[in-house]
PDB file of C-alpha atoms and ligand atoms in Angstrom:
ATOM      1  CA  UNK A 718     189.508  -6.538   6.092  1.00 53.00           C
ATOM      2  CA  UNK A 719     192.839  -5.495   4.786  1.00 50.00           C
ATOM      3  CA  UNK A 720     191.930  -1.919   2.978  1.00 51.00           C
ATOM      4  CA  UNK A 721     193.068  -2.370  -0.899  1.00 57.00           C
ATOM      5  CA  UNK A 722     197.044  -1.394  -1.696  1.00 74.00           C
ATOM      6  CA  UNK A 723     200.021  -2.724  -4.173  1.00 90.00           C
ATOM      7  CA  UNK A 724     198.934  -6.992  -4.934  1.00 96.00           C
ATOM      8  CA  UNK A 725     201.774  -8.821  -4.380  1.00 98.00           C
ATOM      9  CA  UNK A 726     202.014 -11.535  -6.724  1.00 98.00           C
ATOM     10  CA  UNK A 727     204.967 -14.269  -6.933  1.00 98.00           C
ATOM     11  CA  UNK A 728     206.040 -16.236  -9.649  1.00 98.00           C
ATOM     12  CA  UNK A 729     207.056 -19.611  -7.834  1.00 98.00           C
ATOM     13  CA  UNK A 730     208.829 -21.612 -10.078  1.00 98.00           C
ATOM     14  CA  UNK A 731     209.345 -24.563  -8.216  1.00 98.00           C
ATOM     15  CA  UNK A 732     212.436 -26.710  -9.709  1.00 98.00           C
ATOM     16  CA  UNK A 733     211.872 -25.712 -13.179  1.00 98.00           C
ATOM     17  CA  UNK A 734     213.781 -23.282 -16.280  1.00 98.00           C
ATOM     18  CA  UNK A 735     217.615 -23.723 -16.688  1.00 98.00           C
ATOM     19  CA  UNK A 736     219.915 -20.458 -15.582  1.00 97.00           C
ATOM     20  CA  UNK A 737     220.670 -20.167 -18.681  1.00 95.00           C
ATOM     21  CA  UNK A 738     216.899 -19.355 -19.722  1.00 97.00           C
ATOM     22  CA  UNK A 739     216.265 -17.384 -16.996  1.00 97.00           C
ATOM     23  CA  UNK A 740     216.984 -14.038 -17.778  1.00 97.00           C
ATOM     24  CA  UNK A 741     215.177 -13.697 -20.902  1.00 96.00           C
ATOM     25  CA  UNK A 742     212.094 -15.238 -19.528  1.00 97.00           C
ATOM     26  CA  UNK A 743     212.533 -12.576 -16.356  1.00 97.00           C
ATOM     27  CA  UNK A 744     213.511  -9.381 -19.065  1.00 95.00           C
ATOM     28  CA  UNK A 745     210.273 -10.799 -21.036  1.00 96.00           C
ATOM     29  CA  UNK A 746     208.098 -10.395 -18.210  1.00 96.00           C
ATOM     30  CA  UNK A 747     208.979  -7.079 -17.732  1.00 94.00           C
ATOM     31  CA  UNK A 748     208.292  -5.918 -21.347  1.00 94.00           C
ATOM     32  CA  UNK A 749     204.556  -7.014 -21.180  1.00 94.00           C
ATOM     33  CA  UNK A 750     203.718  -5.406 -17.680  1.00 93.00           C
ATOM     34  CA  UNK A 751     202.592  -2.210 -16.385  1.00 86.00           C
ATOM     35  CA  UNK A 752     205.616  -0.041 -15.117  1.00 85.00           C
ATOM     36  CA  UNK A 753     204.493  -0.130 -11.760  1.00 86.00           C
ATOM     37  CA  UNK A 754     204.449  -3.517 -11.182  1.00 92.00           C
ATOM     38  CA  UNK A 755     206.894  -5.388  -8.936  1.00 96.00           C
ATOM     39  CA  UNK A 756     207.836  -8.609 -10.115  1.00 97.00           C
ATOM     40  CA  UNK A 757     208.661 -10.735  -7.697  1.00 98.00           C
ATOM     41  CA  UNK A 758     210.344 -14.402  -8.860  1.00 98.00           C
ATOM     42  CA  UNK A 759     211.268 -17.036  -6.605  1.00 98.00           C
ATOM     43  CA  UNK A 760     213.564 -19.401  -9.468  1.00 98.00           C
ATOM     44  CA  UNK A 761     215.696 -22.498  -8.075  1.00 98.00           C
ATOM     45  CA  UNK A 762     218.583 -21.279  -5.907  1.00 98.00           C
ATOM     46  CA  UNK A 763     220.932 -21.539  -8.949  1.00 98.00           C
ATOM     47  CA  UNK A 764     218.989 -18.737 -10.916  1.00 98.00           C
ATOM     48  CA  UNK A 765     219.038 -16.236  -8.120  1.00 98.00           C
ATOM     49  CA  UNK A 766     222.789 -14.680  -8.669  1.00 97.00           C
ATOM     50  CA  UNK A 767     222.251 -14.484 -12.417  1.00 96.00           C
ATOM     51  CA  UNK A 768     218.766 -12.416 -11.713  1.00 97.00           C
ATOM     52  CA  UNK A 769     220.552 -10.304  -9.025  1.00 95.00           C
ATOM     53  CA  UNK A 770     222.680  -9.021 -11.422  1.00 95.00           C
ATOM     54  CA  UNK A 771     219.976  -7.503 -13.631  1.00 93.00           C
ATOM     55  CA  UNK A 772     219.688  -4.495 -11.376  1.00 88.00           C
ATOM     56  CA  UNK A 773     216.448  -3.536 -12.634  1.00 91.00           C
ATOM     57  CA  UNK A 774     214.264  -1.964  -9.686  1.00 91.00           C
ATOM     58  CA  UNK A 775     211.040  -3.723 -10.751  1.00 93.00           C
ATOM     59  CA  UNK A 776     212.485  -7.392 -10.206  1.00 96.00           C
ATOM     60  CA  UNK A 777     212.417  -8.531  -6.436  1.00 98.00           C
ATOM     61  CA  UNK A 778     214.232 -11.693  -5.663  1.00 98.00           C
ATOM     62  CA  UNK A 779     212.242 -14.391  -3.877  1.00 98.00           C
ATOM     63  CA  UNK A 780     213.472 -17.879  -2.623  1.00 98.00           C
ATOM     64  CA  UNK A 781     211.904 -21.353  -2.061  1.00 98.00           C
ATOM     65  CA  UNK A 782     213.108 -22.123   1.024  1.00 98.00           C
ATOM     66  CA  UNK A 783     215.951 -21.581   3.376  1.00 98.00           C
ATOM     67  CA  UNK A 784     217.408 -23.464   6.744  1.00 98.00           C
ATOM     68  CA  UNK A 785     216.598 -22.207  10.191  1.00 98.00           C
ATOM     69  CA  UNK A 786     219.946 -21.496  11.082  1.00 98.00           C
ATOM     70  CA  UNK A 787     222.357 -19.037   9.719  1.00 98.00           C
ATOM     71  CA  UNK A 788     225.337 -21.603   9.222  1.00 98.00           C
ATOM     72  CA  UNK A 789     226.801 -24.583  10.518  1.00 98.00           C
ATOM     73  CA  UNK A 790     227.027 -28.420   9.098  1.00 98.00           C
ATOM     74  CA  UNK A 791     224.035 -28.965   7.151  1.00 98.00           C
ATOM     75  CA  UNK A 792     225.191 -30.571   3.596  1.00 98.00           C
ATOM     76  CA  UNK A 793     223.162 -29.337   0.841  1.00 97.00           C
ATOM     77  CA  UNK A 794     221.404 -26.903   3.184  1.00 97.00           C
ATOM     78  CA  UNK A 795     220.991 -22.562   2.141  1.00 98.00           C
ATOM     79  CA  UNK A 796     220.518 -20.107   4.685  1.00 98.00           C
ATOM     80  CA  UNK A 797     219.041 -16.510   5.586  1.00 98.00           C
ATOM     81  CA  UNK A 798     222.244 -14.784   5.670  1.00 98.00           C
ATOM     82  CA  UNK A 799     223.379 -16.500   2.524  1.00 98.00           C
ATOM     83  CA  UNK A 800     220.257 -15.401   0.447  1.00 98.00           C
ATOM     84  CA  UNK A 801     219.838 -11.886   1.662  1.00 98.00           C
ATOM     85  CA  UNK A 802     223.532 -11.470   0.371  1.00 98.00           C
ATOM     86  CA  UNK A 803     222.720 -12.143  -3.049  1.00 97.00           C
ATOM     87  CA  UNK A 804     219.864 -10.087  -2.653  1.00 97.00           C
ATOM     88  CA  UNK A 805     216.455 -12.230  -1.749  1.00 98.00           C
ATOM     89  CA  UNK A 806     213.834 -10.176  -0.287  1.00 98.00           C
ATOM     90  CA  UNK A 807     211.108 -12.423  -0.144  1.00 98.00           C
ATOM     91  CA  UNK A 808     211.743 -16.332   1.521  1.00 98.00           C
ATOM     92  CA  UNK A 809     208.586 -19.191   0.505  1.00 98.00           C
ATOM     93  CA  UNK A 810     208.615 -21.289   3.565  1.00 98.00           C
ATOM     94  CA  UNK A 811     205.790 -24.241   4.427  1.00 98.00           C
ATOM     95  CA  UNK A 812     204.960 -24.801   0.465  1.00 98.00           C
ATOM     96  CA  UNK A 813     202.850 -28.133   0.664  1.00 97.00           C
ATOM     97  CA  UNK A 814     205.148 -29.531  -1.902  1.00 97.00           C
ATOM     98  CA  UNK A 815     208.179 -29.491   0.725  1.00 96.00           C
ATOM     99  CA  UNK A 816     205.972 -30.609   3.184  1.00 96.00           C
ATOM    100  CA  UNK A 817     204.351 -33.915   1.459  1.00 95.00           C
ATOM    101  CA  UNK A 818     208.261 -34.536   0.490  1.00 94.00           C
ATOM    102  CA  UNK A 819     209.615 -34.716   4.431  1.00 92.00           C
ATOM    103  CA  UNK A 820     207.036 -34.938   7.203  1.00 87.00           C
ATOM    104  CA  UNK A 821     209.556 -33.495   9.625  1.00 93.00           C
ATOM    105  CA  UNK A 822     209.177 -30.479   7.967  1.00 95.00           C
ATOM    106  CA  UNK A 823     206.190 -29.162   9.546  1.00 96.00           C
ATOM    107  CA  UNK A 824     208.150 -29.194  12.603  1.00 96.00           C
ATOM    108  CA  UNK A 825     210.750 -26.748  11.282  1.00 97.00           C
ATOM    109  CA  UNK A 826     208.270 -23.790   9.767  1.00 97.00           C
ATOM    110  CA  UNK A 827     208.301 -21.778  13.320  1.00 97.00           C
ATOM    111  CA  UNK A 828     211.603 -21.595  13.246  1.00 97.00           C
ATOM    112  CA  UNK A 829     212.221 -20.828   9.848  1.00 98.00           C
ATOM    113  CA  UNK A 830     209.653 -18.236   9.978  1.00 98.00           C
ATOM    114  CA  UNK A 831     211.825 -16.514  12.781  1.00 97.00           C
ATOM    115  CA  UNK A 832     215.179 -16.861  10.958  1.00 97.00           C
ATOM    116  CA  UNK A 833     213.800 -15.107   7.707  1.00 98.00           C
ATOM    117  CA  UNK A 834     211.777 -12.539   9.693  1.00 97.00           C
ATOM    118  CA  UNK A 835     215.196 -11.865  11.739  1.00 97.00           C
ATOM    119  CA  UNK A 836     217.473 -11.270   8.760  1.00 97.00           C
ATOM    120  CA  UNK A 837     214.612  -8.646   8.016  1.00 97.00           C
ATOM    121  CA  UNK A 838     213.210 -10.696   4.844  1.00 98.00           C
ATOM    122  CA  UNK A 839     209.667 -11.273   3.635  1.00 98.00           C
ATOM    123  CA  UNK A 840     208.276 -14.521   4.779  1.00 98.00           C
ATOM    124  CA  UNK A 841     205.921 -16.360   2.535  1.00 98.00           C
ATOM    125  CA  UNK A 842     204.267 -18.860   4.744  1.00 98.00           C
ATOM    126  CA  UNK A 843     202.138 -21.331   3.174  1.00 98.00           C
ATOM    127  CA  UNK A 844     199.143 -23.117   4.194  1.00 98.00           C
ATOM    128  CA  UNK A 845     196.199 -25.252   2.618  1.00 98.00           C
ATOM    129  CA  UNK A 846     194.502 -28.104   3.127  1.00 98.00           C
ATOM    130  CA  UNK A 847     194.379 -31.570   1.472  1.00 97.00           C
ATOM    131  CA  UNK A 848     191.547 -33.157  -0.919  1.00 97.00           C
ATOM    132  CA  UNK A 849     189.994 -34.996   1.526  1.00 97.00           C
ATOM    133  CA  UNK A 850     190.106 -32.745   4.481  1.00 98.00           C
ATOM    134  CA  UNK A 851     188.193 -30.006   2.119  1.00 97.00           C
ATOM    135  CA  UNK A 852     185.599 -32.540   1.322  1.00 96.00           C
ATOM    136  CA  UNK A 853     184.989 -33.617   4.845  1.00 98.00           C
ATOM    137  CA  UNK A 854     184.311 -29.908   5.417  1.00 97.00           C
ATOM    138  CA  UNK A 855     186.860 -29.650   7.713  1.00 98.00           C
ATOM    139  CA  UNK A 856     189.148 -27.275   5.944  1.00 98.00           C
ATOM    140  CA  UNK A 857     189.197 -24.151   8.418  1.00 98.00           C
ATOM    141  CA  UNK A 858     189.861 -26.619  11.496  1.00 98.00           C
ATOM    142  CA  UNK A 859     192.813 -27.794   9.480  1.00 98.00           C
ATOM    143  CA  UNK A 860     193.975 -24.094   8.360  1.00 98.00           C
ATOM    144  CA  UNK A 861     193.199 -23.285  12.150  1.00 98.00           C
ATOM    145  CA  UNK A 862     195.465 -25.918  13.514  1.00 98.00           C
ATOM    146  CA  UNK A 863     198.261 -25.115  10.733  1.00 98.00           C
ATOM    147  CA  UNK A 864     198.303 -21.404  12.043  1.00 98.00           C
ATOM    148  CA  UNK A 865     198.045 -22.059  15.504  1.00 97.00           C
ATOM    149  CA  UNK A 866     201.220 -24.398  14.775  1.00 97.00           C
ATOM    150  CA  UNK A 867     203.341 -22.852  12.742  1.00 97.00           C
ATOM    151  CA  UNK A 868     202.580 -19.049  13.658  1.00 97.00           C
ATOM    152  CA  UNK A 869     202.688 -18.999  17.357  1.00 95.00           C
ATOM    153  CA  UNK A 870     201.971 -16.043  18.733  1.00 89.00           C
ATOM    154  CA  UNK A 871     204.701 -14.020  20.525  1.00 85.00           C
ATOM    155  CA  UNK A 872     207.689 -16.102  18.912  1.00 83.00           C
ATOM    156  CA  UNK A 873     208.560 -13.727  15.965  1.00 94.00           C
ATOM    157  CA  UNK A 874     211.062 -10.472  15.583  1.00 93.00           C
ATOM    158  CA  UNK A 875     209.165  -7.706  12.469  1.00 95.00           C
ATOM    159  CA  UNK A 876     206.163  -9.760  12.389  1.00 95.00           C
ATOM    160  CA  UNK A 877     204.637  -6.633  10.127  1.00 94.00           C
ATOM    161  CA  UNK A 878     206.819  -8.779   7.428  1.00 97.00           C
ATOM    162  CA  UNK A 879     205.053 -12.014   7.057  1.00 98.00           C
ATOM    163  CA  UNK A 880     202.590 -12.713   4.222  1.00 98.00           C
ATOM    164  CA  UNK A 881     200.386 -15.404   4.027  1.00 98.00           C
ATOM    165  CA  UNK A 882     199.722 -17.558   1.460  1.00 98.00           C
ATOM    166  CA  UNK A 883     196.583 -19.813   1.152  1.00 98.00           C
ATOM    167  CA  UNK A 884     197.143 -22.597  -0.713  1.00 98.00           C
ATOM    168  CA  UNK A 885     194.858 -25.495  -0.972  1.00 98.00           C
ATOM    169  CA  UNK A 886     196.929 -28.509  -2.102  1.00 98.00           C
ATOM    170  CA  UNK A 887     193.729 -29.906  -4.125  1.00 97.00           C
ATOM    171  CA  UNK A 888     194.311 -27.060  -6.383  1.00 97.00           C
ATOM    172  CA  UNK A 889     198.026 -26.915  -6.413  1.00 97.00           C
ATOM    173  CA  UNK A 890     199.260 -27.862 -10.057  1.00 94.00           C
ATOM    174  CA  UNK A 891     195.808 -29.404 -10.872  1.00 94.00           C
ATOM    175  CA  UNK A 892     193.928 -26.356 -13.311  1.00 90.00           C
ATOM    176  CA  UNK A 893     190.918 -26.397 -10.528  1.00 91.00           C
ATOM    177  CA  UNK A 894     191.236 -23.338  -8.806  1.00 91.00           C
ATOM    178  CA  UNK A 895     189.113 -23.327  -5.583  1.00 94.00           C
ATOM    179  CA  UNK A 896     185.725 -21.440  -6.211  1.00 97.00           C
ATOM    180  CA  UNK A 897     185.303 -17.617  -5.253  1.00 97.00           C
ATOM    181  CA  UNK A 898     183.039 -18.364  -2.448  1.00 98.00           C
ATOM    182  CA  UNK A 899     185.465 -20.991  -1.136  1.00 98.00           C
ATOM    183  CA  UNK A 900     188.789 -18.332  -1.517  1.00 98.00           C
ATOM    184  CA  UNK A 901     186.392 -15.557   0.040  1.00 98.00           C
ATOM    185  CA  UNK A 902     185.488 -17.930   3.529  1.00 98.00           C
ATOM    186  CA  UNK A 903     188.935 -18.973   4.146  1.00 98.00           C
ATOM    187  CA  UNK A 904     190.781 -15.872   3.348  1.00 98.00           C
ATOM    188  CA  UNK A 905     187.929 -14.151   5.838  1.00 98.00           C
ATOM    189  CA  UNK A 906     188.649 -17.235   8.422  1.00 98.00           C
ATOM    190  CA  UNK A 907     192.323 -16.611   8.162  1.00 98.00           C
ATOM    191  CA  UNK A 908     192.022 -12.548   8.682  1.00 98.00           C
ATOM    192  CA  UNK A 909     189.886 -13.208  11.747  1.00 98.00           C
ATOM    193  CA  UNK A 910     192.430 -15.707  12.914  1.00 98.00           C
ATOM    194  CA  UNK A 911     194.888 -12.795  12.807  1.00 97.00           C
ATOM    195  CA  UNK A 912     192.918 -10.583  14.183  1.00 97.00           C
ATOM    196  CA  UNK A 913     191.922 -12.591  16.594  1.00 97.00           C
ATOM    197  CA  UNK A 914     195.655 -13.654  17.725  1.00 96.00           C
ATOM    198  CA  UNK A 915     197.449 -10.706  16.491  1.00 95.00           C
ATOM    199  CA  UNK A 916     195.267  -8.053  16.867  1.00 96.00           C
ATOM    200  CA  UNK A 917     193.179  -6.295  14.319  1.00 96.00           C
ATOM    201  CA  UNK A 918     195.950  -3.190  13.633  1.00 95.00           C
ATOM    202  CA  UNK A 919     198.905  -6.343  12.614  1.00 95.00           C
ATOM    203  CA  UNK A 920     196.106  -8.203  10.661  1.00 96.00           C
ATOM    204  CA  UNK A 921     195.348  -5.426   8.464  1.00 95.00           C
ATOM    205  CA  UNK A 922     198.777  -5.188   7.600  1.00 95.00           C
ATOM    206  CA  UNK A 923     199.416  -8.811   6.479  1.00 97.00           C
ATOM    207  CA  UNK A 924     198.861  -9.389   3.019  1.00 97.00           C
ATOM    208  CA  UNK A 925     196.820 -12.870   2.136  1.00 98.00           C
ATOM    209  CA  UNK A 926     198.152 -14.273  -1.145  1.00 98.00           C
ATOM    210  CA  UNK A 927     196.302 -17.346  -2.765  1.00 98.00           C
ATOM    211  CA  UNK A 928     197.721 -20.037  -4.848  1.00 98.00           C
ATOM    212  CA  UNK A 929     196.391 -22.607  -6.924  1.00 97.00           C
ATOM    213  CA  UNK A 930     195.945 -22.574 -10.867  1.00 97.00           C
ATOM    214  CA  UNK A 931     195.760 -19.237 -10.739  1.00 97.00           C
ATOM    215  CA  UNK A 932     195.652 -18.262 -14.509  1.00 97.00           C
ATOM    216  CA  UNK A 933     195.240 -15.049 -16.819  1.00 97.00           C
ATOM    217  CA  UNK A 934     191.856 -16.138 -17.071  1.00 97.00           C
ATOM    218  CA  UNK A 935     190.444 -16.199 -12.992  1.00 97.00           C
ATOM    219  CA  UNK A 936     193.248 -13.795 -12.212  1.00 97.00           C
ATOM    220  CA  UNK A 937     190.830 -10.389 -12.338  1.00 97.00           C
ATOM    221  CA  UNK A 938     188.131 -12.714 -10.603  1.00 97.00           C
ATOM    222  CA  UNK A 939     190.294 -13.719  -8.163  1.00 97.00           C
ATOM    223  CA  UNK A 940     191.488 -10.129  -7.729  1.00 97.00           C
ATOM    224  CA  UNK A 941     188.265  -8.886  -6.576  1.00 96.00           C
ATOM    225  CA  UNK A 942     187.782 -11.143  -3.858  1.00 97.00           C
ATOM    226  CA  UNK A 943     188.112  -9.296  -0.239  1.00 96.00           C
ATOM    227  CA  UNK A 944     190.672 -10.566   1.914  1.00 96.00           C
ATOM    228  CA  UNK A 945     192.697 -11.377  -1.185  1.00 97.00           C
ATOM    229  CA  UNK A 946     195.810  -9.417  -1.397  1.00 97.00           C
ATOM    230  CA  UNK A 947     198.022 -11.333  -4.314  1.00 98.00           C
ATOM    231  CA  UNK A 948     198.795 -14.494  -5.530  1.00 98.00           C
ATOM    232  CA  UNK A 949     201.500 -17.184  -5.741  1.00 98.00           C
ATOM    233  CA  UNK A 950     201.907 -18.031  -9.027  1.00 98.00           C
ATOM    234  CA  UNK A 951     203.406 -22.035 -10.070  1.00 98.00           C
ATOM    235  CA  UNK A 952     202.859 -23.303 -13.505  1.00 97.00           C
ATOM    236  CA  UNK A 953     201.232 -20.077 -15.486  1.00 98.00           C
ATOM    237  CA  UNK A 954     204.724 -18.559 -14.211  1.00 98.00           C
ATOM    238  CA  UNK A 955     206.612 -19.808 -16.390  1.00 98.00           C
ATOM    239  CA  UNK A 956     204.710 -18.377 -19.573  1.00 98.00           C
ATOM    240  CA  UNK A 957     205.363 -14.568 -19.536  1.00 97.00           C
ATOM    241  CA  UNK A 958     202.752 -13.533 -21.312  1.00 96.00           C
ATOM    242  CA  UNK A 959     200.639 -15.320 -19.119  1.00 97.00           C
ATOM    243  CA  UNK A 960     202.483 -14.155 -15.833  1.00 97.00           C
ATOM    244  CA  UNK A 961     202.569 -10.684 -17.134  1.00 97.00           C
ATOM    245  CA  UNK A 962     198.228 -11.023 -17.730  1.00 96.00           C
ATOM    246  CA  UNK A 963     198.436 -12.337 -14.421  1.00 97.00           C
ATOM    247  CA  UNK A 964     199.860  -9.491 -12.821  1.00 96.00           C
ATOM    248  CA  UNK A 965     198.174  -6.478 -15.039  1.00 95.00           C
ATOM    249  CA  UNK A 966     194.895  -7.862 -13.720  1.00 95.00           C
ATOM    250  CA  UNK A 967     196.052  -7.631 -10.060  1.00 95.00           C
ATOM    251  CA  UNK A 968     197.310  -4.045 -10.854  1.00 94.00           C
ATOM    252  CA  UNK A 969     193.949  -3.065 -12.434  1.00 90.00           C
ATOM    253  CA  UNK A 970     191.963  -4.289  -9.872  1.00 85.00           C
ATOM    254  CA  UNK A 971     194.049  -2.443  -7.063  1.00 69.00           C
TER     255      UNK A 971
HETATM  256  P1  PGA B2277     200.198 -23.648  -9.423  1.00 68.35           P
HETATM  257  O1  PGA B2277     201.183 -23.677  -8.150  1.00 68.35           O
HETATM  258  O2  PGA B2277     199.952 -22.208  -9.747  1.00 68.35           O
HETATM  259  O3  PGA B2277     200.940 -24.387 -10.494  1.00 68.35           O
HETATM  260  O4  PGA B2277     198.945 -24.334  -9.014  1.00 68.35           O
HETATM  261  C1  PGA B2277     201.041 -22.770  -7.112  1.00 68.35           C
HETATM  262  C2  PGA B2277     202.079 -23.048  -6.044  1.00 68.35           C
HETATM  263  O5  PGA B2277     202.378 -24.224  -5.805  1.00 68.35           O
HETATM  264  O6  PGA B2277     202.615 -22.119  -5.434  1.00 68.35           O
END
């Protein structure tokens, strides 16, 4: 089991707030939140350059997704090298939401994995079963698959900078957070798979987020679970007060 250190917790904000609104809901975060902790916020790609230029050493930049190569003709397409200039640290990649909208997209996680872990960024890899997978009871073969897919072993440069983030889509946007017991067996199924593939010394350095409704109220719950190492944050995001409680409750746990 990963020993306890500094939660990570990301605000993912998906394709909402306008740049213009940005900023103050960022700066009001801050206000409302321990000193220590790092706020890490993954807005639209439009918000990022206004948020870069707050400077303020508790705000990490994160980003929704990226393309797997560095540049070339891909209309409408954002790369590694282009967020890492305005200064992304942290790169979501595999969200379920991007991969119900293009079913090709599963076949491009690997390499985007690779691109973002070359460029020396933080890959955020998400993975999470569907409704009726979890109630066939065949959620850890599907997780299993997922990771043997998308994270095969040998294929990535600083692989001490990926972060994993469980996500089960039935609880994605829906205010039913998956139940203790159910976090606790897959974050434990995912660590062993780590271990397992990885080795035990790599696996105890990769932090397990979980997303899904997580809330000011099961945040310290949720906390307290082994295995569990942060959260990715949608909807209660985009309340500051709430993403703040969120975060303090993380920070007081570890
Ligand atoms: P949610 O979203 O917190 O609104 O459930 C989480 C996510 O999709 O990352």
């Amino acid at each position: 089991m990963l020993t306890k250190r500094e939660p990570l917790i990301i605000a993912n904000w998906k394709m909402n707030v306008l740049p213009n609104e940005a900023v103050s809901l960022v700066l009001e975060i801050c206000k409302q939140v321990s000193e220590q902790a790092k706020i890490i916020v993954a807005p639209p790609f439009t918000h990022l350059s206004l948020l870069g230029s707050l400077n303020n050493d508790n705000i990490f930049l994160g980003a929704q997704d990226c393309h797997e190569k560095d540049f070339g003709a891909f209309t409408s397409e954002i790369s590694c090298p282009m967020l890492k200039d305005l200064g992304v640290k942290y790169i979501i990649l595999g969200h379920s939401e991007k991969r119900l909208s293009n079913p090709l997209e599963n076949n491009r996680i690997t390499n985007k994995i690779k691109s973002v872990l070359q460029a020396g960024l933080k890959a955020v890899y998400c993975c999470g079963e569907p409704l009726d997978i979890r109630e066939s009871g065949k959620h850890l073969e599907f997780i299993k698959i997922q990771l043997q897919n998308d994270l095969p072993t040998n294929s990535f440069p600083n692989i001490e900078n990926l972060i994993i983030a469980y996500e089960p889509i039935w609880a994605i946007g829906t205010g039913k957070t998956a139940l203790n017991d159910q976090i606790l067996e897959t974050h434990e199924y995912i660590y062993d798979w780590l271990s397992d593939n990885y080795g035990k010394k790599l696996a105890d350095t990769i932090p397990i987020l979980y997303g899904g409704s997580v809330n000011s109220n099961n945040a310290a719950q949720i906390a307290h679970i082994p295995n569990v190492n942060g959260a990715l944050v949608g909807g209660a995001s985009l309340n500051p007060l709430e993403f703040a409680n969120i975060l303090n409750s993380f920070y007081l746990v570890n």
